[in-house]
Amino acid sequence: MSLIPIKTPAEIDKMRAAGRAAAIVLDRLTKLVAPGITTGEVDLAAADFMAELGCKSAFLGYHKFPGQTCISVNEEVVHGIGGPRRLAYGDIVKIDCGVVLDGWIGDTATTVACGVVDPETERLCTATKQILEGAIPFAVAGRRLGDLCNYIETEALRQKLGVVREFVGHGVGRKLHEEPQIPNYGRRGSGPKLKAGMTLAVEPMINLGGEGVRILEDKWTVVTTDGKPSAHFEHTILVTENEPEVLTCMPLIA
Ligand code: MG
Ligand code: MG
């Protein structure tokens, strides 16, 4: 018996609304990224944007997480906490935004360049974005989850990038983390068979250097052990019989 929740059409409509809200908040936050702003200011703005859209953070208070969003700079991979750090020209900033709207969650993340970044870092960011985009078509009914996971790993390794293994994507719905776990690595043909109505947060976390990561003393911020930059992109995706539907796409008219 599969433990992976299948959403009803009415539930999917609510997930669409939550995904859209998450995408809009994330889009607004990315526009704040500039040299001199603190990560705490970006995080505070998230609370305002969420309130405006009638949703709230899915992260704040989750296992006592103290931020509205996760904001991770350069060698920070994920789960960074907004604070007094001022963004500098040449930084890359990962913003991860999860919102709850009407009891349902949308989860999406992106990596933003603060000004112009060095060519290798730019290569990392472009590759990670493309890897997420390339993984999405695997989220169709009848395919094994391992095919999607394997695609991410294979593409990253082909481009001589490090795949973070300790942190993974996940099912998402009423809860932030549902079955299944979605590692950014795996064997083709392995894992559960995907079914229409599953909603998956797919989130490659890819390093410019080695795959090793560790957690800082704040007990949240994940950093690369070699200090090299890391990129992160995430969408919440609905599995259908045909084309997957990206629930955290920016609407054309926000
Ligand atoms: Mg996320
Ligand atoms: Mg997630």
mmCIF file of C-alpha atoms and ligand atoms in Angstrom:
data_model
loop_
_atom_site.group_PDB
_atom_site.id
_atom_site.type_symbol
_atom_site.label_atom_id
_atom_site.label_comp_id
_atom_site.label_asym_id
_atom_site.label_seq_id
_atom_site.Cartn_x
_atom_site.Cartn_y
_atom_site.Cartn_z
ATOM 1 C CA MET A 1 0.000 0.000 0.000
ATOM 2 C CA SER A 2 1.348 3.361 -0.996
ATOM 3 C CA LEU A 3 1.642 5.987 1.719
ATOM 4 C CA ILE A 4 1.901 8.713 -0.903
ATOM 5 C CA PRO A 5 -1.198 10.906 -0.703
ATOM 6 C CA ILE A 6 -3.259 11.288 -3.874
ATOM 7 C CA LYS A 7 -5.028 14.626 -4.003
ATOM 8 C CA THR A 8 -8.621 14.978 -5.169
ATOM 9 C CA PRO A 9 -9.491 17.560 -7.842
ATOM 10 C CA ALA A 10 -10.794 19.920 -5.126
ATOM 11 C CA GLU A 11 -7.582 19.505 -3.144
ATOM 12 C CA ILE A 12 -5.517 20.075 -6.266
ATOM 13 C CA ASP A 13 -7.311 23.383 -6.785
ATOM 14 C CA LYS A 14 -6.242 24.412 -3.295
ATOM 15 C CA MET A 15 -2.682 23.309 -3.996
ATOM 16 C CA ARG A 16 -2.757 25.416 -7.165
ATOM 17 C CA ALA A 17 -3.753 28.457 -5.133
ATOM 18 C CA ALA A 18 -1.058 27.793 -2.521
ATOM 19 C CA GLY A 19 1.566 27.169 -5.213
ATOM 20 C CA ARG A 20 0.658 30.372 -6.972
ATOM 21 C CA ALA A 21 0.918 32.333 -3.729
ATOM 22 C CA ALA A 22 4.341 30.820 -2.983
ATOM 23 C CA ALA A 23 5.530 31.701 -6.485
ATOM 24 C CA ILE A 24 4.349 35.289 -6.207
ATOM 25 C CA VAL A 25 6.008 35.778 -2.817
ATOM 26 C CA LEU A 26 9.248 34.253 -4.087
ATOM 27 C CA ASP A 27 9.202 36.416 -7.202
ATOM 28 C CA ARG A 28 8.766 39.564 -5.117
ATOM 29 C CA LEU A 29 11.578 38.535 -2.782
ATOM 30 C CA THR A 30 14.007 37.931 -5.638
ATOM 31 C CA LYS A 31 13.460 41.544 -6.719
ATOM 32 C CA LEU A 32 14.723 42.769 -3.338
ATOM 33 C CA VAL A 33 18.094 41.065 -3.736
ATOM 34 C CA ALA A 34 20.729 43.784 -4.158
ATOM 35 C CA PRO A 35 24.037 44.708 -2.531
ATOM 36 C CA GLY A 36 23.471 46.195 0.935
ATOM 37 C CA ILE A 37 20.142 44.615 1.891
ATOM 38 C CA THR A 38 20.290 42.233 4.841
ATOM 39 C CA THR A 39 18.929 38.710 4.641
ATOM 40 C CA GLY A 40 16.773 39.603 7.644
ATOM 41 C CA GLU A 41 15.154 42.434 5.679
ATOM 42 C CA VAL A 42 14.347 40.043 2.846
ATOM 43 C CA ASP A 43 12.839 37.606 5.342
ATOM 44 C CA LEU A 44 10.768 40.318 7.010
ATOM 45 C CA ALA A 45 9.414 41.417 3.625
ATOM 46 C CA ALA A 46 8.271 37.829 3.075
ATOM 47 C CA ALA A 47 5.930 38.117 6.058
ATOM 48 C CA ASP A 48 4.347 41.242 4.539
ATOM 49 C CA PHE A 49 3.959 39.692 1.079
ATOM 50 C CA MET A 50 2.418 36.550 2.559
ATOM 51 C CA ALA A 51 -0.027 38.573 4.657
ATOM 52 C CA GLU A 52 -1.046 40.534 1.575
ATOM 53 C CA LEU A 53 -1.869 37.277 -0.220
ATOM 54 C CA GLY A 54 -3.707 35.827 2.757
ATOM 55 C CA CYS A 55 -1.209 33.036 3.376
ATOM 56 C CA LYS A 56 1.470 32.397 5.960
ATOM 57 C CA SER A 57 4.876 30.806 6.182
ATOM 58 C CA ALA A 58 4.997 27.010 6.163
ATOM 59 C CA PHE A 59 8.503 27.183 7.626
ATOM 60 C CA LEU A 60 8.126 29.528 10.606
ATOM 61 C CA GLY A 61 7.950 27.327 13.693
ATOM 62 C CA TYR A 62 8.474 24.088 11.743
ATOM 63 C CA HIS A 63 10.669 22.147 14.168
ATOM 64 C CA LYS A 64 11.116 25.636 15.708
ATOM 65 C CA PHE A 65 12.610 27.154 12.537
ATOM 66 C CA PRO A 66 12.840 30.908 13.290
ATOM 67 C CA GLY A 67 12.485 32.420 9.789
ATOM 68 C CA GLN A 68 9.643 33.116 7.363
ATOM 69 C CA THR A 69 11.763 31.754 4.537
ATOM 70 C CA CYS A 70 15.115 30.039 4.215
ATOM 71 C CA ILE A 71 17.812 32.383 2.915
ATOM 72 C CA SER A 72 21.184 30.824 2.171
ATOM 73 C CA VAL A 73 24.157 32.711 0.748
ATOM 74 C CA ASN A 74 27.055 31.348 -1.346
ATOM 75 C CA GLU A 75 28.426 28.220 0.378
ATOM 76 C CA GLU A 76 25.229 27.933 2.422
ATOM 77 C CA VAL A 77 23.187 25.213 0.749
ATOM 78 C CA VAL A 78 19.730 25.366 2.356
ATOM 79 C CA HIS A 79 17.956 26.257 5.625
ATOM 80 C CA GLY A 80 19.786 29.563 6.164
ATOM 81 C CA ILE A 81 18.129 31.975 8.598
ATOM 82 C CA GLY A 82 17.640 35.629 7.646
ATOM 83 C CA GLY A 83 19.654 37.979 9.853
ATOM 84 C CA PRO A 84 22.067 40.929 9.923
ATOM 85 C CA ARG A 85 24.233 39.708 7.033
ATOM 86 C CA ARG A 86 24.370 42.283 4.240
ATOM 87 C CA LEU A 87 24.372 40.902 0.725
ATOM 88 C CA ALA A 88 27.434 41.833 -1.275
ATOM 89 C CA TYR A 89 27.969 42.256 -4.996
ATOM 90 C CA GLY A 90 28.829 38.850 -6.447
ATOM 91 C CA ASP A 91 26.932 36.799 -3.861
ATOM 92 C CA ILE A 92 24.395 34.171 -4.819
ATOM 93 C CA VAL A 93 21.305 33.957 -2.645
ATOM 94 C CA LYS A 94 19.032 30.965 -2.351
ATOM 95 C CA ILE A 95 15.526 31.860 -1.228
ATOM 96 C CA ASP A 96 13.221 29.012 -0.304
ATOM 97 C CA CYS A 97 9.592 29.969 0.188
ATOM 98 C CA GLY A 98 6.905 27.697 1.584
ATOM 99 C CA VAL A 99 3.428 29.047 2.252
ATOM 100 C CA VAL A 100 0.231 27.681 3.727
ATOM 101 C CA LEU A 101 -2.976 28.874 2.094
ATOM 102 C CA ASP A 102 -6.297 27.486 3.267
ATOM 103 C CA GLY A 103 -4.493 24.533 4.872
ATOM 104 C CA TRP A 104 -2.469 23.560 1.781
ATOM 105 C CA ILE A 105 1.197 24.159 1.069
ATOM 106 C CA GLY A 106 3.219 25.398 -1.889
ATOM 107 C CA ASP A 107 7.008 25.059 -1.720
ATOM 108 C CA THR A 108 9.394 26.725 -4.162
ATOM 109 C CA ALA A 109 12.965 27.981 -4.207
ATOM 110 C CA THR A 110 15.328 29.810 -6.498
ATOM 111 C CA THR A 111 18.893 31.060 -6.628
ATOM 112 C CA VAL A 112 19.441 34.748 -7.355
ATOM 113 C CA ALA A 113 22.665 36.460 -8.320
ATOM 114 C CA CYS A 114 23.442 39.685 -6.462
ATOM 115 C CA GLY A 115 24.979 41.621 -9.331
ATOM 116 C CA VAL A 116 27.353 39.741 -11.588
ATOM 117 C CA VAL A 117 28.836 36.520 -10.232
ATOM 118 C CA ASP A 118 31.985 34.721 -11.289
ATOM 119 C CA PRO A 119 31.662 32.456 -14.346
ATOM 120 C CA GLU A 120 31.930 29.154 -12.472
ATOM 121 C CA THR A 121 29.222 30.181 -10.017
ATOM 122 C CA GLU A 122 27.061 31.265 -12.908
ATOM 123 C CA ARG A 123 27.632 27.895 -14.564
ATOM 124 C CA LEU A 124 26.495 26.198 -11.343
ATOM 125 C CA CYS A 125 23.310 28.271 -11.126
ATOM 126 C CA THR A 126 22.378 27.823 -14.775
ATOM 127 C CA ALA A 127 23.041 24.085 -14.617
ATOM 128 C CA THR A 128 20.979 23.602 -11.460
ATOM 129 C CA LYS A 129 18.034 25.517 -12.921
ATOM 130 C CA GLN A 130 18.224 23.464 -16.112
ATOM 131 C CA ILE A 131 18.472 20.242 -14.128
ATOM 132 C CA LEU A 132 15.230 21.057 -12.310
ATOM 133 C CA GLU A 133 13.544 21.946 -15.603
ATOM 134 C CA GLY A 134 14.832 18.728 -17.155
ATOM 135 C CA ALA A 135 13.600 16.631 -14.228
ATOM 136 C CA ILE A 136 10.011 17.907 -14.338
ATOM 137 C CA PRO A 137 8.946 15.892 -17.423
ATOM 138 C CA PHE A 138 9.754 12.702 -15.474
ATOM 139 C CA ALA A 139 6.881 13.423 -13.079
ATOM 140 C CA VAL A 140 4.227 11.551 -15.059
ATOM 141 C CA ALA A 141 1.904 8.742 -14.032
ATOM 142 C CA GLY A 142 3.359 5.288 -14.549
ATOM 143 C CA ARG A 143 7.012 6.283 -14.269
ATOM 144 C CA ARG A 144 9.177 5.278 -11.331
ATOM 145 C CA LEU A 145 10.337 8.067 -9.038
ATOM 146 C CA GLY A 146 13.895 6.724 -9.358
ATOM 147 C CA ASP A 147 13.956 7.795 -13.017
ATOM 148 C CA LEU A 148 13.526 11.442 -11.980
ATOM 149 C CA CYS A 149 16.096 11.131 -9.190
ATOM 150 C CA ASN A 150 18.567 9.425 -11.477
ATOM 151 C CA TYR A 151 18.191 12.156 -14.096
ATOM 152 C CA ILE A 152 19.170 14.839 -11.572
ATOM 153 C CA GLU A 153 22.217 12.915 -10.385
ATOM 154 C CA THR A 154 23.375 11.935 -13.857
ATOM 155 C CA GLU A 155 23.097 15.468 -15.214
ATOM 156 C CA ALA A 156 24.908 16.995 -12.240
ATOM 157 C CA LEU A 157 27.754 14.489 -12.396
ATOM 158 C CA ARG A 158 28.038 14.874 -16.160
ATOM 159 C CA GLN A 159 28.649 18.581 -15.550
ATOM 160 C CA LYS A 160 31.229 17.803 -12.841
ATOM 161 C CA LEU A 161 29.033 19.168 -10.066
ATOM 162 C CA GLY A 162 28.447 17.791 -6.552
ATOM 163 C CA VAL A 163 25.063 16.321 -5.607
ATOM 164 C CA VAL A 164 23.915 17.014 -2.043
ATOM 165 C CA ARG A 165 22.769 13.694 -0.589
ATOM 166 C CA GLU A 166 21.808 14.490 2.996
ATOM 167 C CA PHE A 167 18.847 16.708 2.060
ATOM 168 C CA VAL A 168 16.116 15.697 -0.339
ATOM 169 C CA GLY A 169 12.899 16.735 -2.026
ATOM 170 C CA HIS A 170 9.577 15.446 -0.748
ATOM 171 C CA GLY A 171 5.885 15.006 -1.227
ATOM 172 C CA VAL A 172 3.950 18.101 -0.160
ATOM 173 C CA GLY A 173 0.296 18.853 0.526
ATOM 174 C CA ARG A 174 -1.407 19.458 3.829
ATOM 175 C CA LYS A 175 1.962 18.805 5.400
ATOM 176 C CA LEU A 176 5.280 20.328 4.344
ATOM 177 C CA HIS A 177 6.967 16.946 4.204
ATOM 178 C CA GLU A 178 4.946 13.967 3.040
ATOM 179 C CA GLU A 179 5.869 10.704 1.393
ATOM 180 C CA PRO A 180 7.800 10.116 -0.790
ATOM 181 C CA GLN A 181 11.321 11.326 -0.137
ATOM 182 C CA ILE A 182 12.800 12.583 -3.417
ATOM 183 C CA PRO A 183 16.593 12.304 -3.345
ATOM 184 C CA ASN A 184 18.640 14.075 -5.983
ATOM 185 C CA TYR A 185 20.164 10.711 -6.861
ATOM 186 C CA GLY A 186 18.813 7.245 -7.494
ATOM 187 C CA ARG A 187 18.556 4.231 -9.730
ATOM 188 C CA ARG A 188 16.456 4.176 -12.841
ATOM 189 C CA GLY A 189 13.427 1.925 -12.494
ATOM 190 C CA SER A 190 13.534 2.059 -8.683
ATOM 191 C CA GLY A 191 11.183 3.646 -6.173
ATOM 192 C CA PRO A 192 7.432 4.067 -6.133
ATOM 193 C CA LYS A 193 5.386 4.241 -9.304
ATOM 194 C CA LEU A 194 4.028 7.761 -9.784
ATOM 195 C CA LYS A 195 0.271 8.275 -9.922
ATOM 196 C CA ALA A 196 -1.872 11.181 -11.076
ATOM 197 C CA GLY A 197 -2.735 13.395 -8.115
ATOM 198 C CA MET A 198 0.614 13.099 -6.345
ATOM 199 C CA THR A 199 2.200 16.462 -5.538
ATOM 200 C CA LEU A 200 5.969 16.519 -5.334
ATOM 201 C CA ALA A 201 8.491 19.149 -4.260
ATOM 202 C CA VAL A 202 11.467 18.504 -6.517
ATOM 203 C CA GLU A 203 14.527 20.429 -5.389
ATOM 204 C CA PRO A 204 18.024 19.811 -6.720
ATOM 205 C CA MET A 205 20.733 21.094 -4.348
ATOM 206 C CA ILE A 206 23.933 21.111 -6.363
ATOM 207 C CA ASN A 207 27.461 22.111 -5.348
ATOM 208 C CA LEU A 208 30.237 23.589 -7.443
ATOM 209 C CA GLY A 209 32.723 21.461 -5.501
ATOM 210 C CA GLY A 210 32.311 18.210 -3.608
ATOM 211 C CA GLU A 211 29.023 16.787 -2.376
ATOM 212 C CA GLY A 212 29.899 17.077 1.339
ATOM 213 C CA VAL A 213 27.829 19.323 3.600
ATOM 214 C CA ARG A 214 27.635 20.069 7.316
ATOM 215 C CA ILE A 215 25.287 21.947 9.629
ATOM 216 C CA LEU A 216 26.410 25.160 11.380
ATOM 217 C CA GLU A 217 26.154 25.814 15.118
ATOM 218 C CA ASP A 218 22.765 27.501 14.619
ATOM 219 C CA LYS A 219 21.538 23.916 14.039
ATOM 220 C CA TRP A 220 19.892 24.889 10.721
ATOM 221 C CA THR A 221 22.202 26.375 8.131
ATOM 222 C CA VAL A 222 23.645 23.708 5.856
ATOM 223 C CA VAL A 223 26.996 24.636 4.259
ATOM 224 C CA THR A 224 29.343 22.909 1.848
ATOM 225 C CA THR A 225 32.310 21.388 3.646
ATOM 226 C CA ASP A 226 34.731 22.720 1.023
ATOM 227 C CA GLY A 227 33.288 26.254 1.204
ATOM 228 C CA LYS A 228 32.429 26.322 -2.500
ATOM 229 C CA PRO A 229 29.071 27.715 -3.641
ATOM 230 C CA SER A 230 25.861 25.717 -3.852
ATOM 231 C CA ALA A 231 22.694 26.308 -5.884
ATOM 232 C CA HIS A 232 19.094 25.317 -5.187
ATOM 233 C CA PHE A 233 15.933 25.436 -7.276
ATOM 234 C CA GLU A 234 12.569 23.953 -6.330
ATOM 235 C CA HIS A 235 9.074 23.588 -7.729
ATOM 236 C CA THR A 236 5.956 21.900 -6.421
ATOM 237 C CA ILE A 237 4.728 19.642 -9.212
ATOM 238 C CA LEU A 238 1.455 17.836 -9.804
ATOM 239 C CA VAL A 239 1.762 14.401 -11.400
ATOM 240 C CA THR A 240 -0.862 13.896 -14.099
ATOM 241 C CA GLU A 241 -1.489 11.238 -16.735
ATOM 242 C CA ASN A 242 0.138 13.514 -19.302
ATOM 243 C CA GLU A 243 2.171 16.690 -18.840
ATOM 244 C CA PRO A 244 3.216 17.435 -15.266
ATOM 245 C CA GLU A 245 1.757 20.672 -13.941
ATOM 246 C CA VAL A 246 4.106 23.052 -12.145
ATOM 247 C CA LEU A 247 2.011 24.418 -9.288
ATOM 248 C CA THR A 248 4.556 27.046 -8.263
ATOM 249 C CA CYS A 249 4.810 28.774 -11.653
ATOM 250 C CA MET A 250 4.572 32.534 -11.614
ATOM 251 C CA PRO A 251 1.159 33.440 -13.065
ATOM 252 C CA LEU A 252 1.285 35.706 -16.107
ATOM 253 C CA ILE A 253 -0.816 38.212 -14.213
ATOM 254 C CA ALA A 254 0.158 38.217 -10.545
HETATM 255 MG MG MG B 1 11.436 24.589 -0.192
HETATM 256 MG MG MG B 2 10.973 21.551 -0.173
#
